[in-house]
mmCIF file of C-alpha atoms in Angstrom:
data_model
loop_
_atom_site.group_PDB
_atom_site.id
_atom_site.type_symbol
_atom_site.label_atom_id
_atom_site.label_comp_id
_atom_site.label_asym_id
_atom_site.label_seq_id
_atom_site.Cartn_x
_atom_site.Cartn_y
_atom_site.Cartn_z
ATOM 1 C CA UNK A 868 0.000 0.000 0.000
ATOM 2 C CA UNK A 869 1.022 3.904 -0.581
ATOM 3 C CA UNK A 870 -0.168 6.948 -0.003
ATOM 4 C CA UNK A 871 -1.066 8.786 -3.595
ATOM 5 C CA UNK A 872 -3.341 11.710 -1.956
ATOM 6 C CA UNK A 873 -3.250 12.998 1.315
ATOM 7 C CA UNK A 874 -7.198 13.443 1.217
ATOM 8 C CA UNK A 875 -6.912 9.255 1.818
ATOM 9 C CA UNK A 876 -5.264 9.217 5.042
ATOM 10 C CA UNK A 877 -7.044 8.444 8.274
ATOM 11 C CA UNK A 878 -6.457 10.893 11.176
ATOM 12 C CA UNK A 879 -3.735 9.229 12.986
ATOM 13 C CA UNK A 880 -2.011 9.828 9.941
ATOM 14 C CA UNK A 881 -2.719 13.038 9.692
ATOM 15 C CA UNK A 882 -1.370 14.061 12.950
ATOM 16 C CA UNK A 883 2.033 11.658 12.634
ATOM 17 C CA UNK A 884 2.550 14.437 9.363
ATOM 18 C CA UNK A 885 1.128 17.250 11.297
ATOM 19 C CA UNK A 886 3.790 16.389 14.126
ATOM 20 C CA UNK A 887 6.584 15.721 11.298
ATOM 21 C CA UNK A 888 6.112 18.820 9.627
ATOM 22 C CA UNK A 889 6.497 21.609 12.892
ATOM 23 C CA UNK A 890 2.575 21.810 13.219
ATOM 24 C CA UNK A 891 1.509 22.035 16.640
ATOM 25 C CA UNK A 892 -1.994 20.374 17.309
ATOM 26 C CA UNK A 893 -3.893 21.813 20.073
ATOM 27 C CA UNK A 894 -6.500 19.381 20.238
ATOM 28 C CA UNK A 895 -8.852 16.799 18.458
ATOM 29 C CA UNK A 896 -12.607 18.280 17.909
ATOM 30 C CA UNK A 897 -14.560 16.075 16.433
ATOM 31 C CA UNK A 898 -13.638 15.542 12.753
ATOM 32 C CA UNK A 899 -11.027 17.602 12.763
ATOM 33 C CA UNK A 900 -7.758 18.904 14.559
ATOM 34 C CA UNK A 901 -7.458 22.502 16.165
ATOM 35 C CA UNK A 902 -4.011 23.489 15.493
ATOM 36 C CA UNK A 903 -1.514 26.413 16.482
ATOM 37 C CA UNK A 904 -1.545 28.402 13.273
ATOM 38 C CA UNK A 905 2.214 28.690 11.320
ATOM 39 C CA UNK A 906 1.836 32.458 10.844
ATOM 40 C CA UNK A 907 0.161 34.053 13.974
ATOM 41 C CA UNK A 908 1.006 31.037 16.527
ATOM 42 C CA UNK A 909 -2.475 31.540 17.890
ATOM 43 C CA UNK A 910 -4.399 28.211 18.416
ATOM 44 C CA UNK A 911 -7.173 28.773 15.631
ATOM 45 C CA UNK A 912 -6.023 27.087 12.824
ATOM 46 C CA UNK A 913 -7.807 23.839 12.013
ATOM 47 C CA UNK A 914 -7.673 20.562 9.334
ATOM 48 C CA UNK A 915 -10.206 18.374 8.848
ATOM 49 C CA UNK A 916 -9.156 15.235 8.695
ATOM 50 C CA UNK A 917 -10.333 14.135 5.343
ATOM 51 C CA UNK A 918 -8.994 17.869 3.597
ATOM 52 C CA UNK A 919 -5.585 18.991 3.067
ATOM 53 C CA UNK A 920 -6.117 22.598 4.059
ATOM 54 C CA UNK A 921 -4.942 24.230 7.027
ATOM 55 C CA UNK A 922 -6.991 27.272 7.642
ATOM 56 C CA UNK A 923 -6.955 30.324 10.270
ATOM 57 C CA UNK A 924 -9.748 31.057 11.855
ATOM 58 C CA UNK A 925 -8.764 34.885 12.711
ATOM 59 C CA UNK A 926 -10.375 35.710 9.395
ATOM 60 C CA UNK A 927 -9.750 39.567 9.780
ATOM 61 C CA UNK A 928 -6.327 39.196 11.561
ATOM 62 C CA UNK A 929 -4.968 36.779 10.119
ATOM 63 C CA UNK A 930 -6.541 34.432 8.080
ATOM 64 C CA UNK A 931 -3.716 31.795 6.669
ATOM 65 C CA UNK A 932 -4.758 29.078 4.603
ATOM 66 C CA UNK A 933 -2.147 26.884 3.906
ATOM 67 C CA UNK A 934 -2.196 23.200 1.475
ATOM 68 C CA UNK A 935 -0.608 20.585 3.732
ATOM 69 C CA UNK A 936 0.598 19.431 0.467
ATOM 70 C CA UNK A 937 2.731 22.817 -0.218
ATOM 71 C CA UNK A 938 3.608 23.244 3.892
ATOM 72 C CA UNK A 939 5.589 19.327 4.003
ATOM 73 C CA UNK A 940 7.495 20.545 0.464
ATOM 74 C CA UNK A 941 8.238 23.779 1.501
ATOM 75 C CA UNK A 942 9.250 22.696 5.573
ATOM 76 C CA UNK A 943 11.270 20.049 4.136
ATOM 77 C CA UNK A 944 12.936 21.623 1.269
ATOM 78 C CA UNK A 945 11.119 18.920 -1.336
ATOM 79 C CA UNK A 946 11.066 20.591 -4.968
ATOM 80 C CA UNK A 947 8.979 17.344 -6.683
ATOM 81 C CA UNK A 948 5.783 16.081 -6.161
ATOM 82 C CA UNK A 949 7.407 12.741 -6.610
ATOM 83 C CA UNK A 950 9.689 13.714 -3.860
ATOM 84 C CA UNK A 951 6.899 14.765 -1.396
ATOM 85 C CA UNK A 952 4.801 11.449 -1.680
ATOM 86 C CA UNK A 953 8.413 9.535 -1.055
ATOM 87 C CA UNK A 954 8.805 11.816 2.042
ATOM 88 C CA UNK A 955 5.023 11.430 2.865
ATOM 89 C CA UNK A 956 4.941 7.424 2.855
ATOM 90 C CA UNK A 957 8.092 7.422 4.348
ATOM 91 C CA UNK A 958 6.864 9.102 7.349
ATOM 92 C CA UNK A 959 4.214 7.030 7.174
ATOM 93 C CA UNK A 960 5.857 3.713 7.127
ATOM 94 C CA UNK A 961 4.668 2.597 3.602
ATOM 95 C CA UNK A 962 6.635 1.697 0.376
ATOM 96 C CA UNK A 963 6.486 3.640 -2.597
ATOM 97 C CA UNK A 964 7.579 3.178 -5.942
#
């Protein structure tokens, strides 16, 4: 099995690339994860755990959205798209090819 869209991943998942990626995770919330957000550190960012969008909550002060997808290639200095899903089900324990 490998990871080929991170829409597919369950939320344990989520949070092992939330964790690997400098994402802090406040708490779990029903379907989705209240996080600390990456531009205004306050704890109103959320993911739910079937998107791949991280998105502030302080609409008028801050507002961040930010595509897990673009965060792990930027925070780990991945240029490919082949390169992030290596990286990706790496993290994740699974082989890709």
């Amino acid at each position: 099995m490998s990871i080929t869209n991170l829409k597919n991943i369950n939320s344990e998942e989520l949070k092992t690339l939330l964790d690997a990626n400098g994402i802090k995770i406040k708490k779990r919330s029903g379907n989705h994860y209240v996080l600390i957000c990456t531009k205004c550190k306050k704890p109103e960012s959320y993911i739910y755990f079937q998107s791949s969008s991280i998105i502030c909550n302080r609409k008028n002060e801050c507002g961040e959205v930010v595509d897990l997808w673009n965060h792990i290639s930027n925070y780990q200095g991945l240029s490919s798209n082949k390169d992030v899903l290596k990286y990706i089900n790496d993290t994740l324990g699974y082989q890709f090819n």
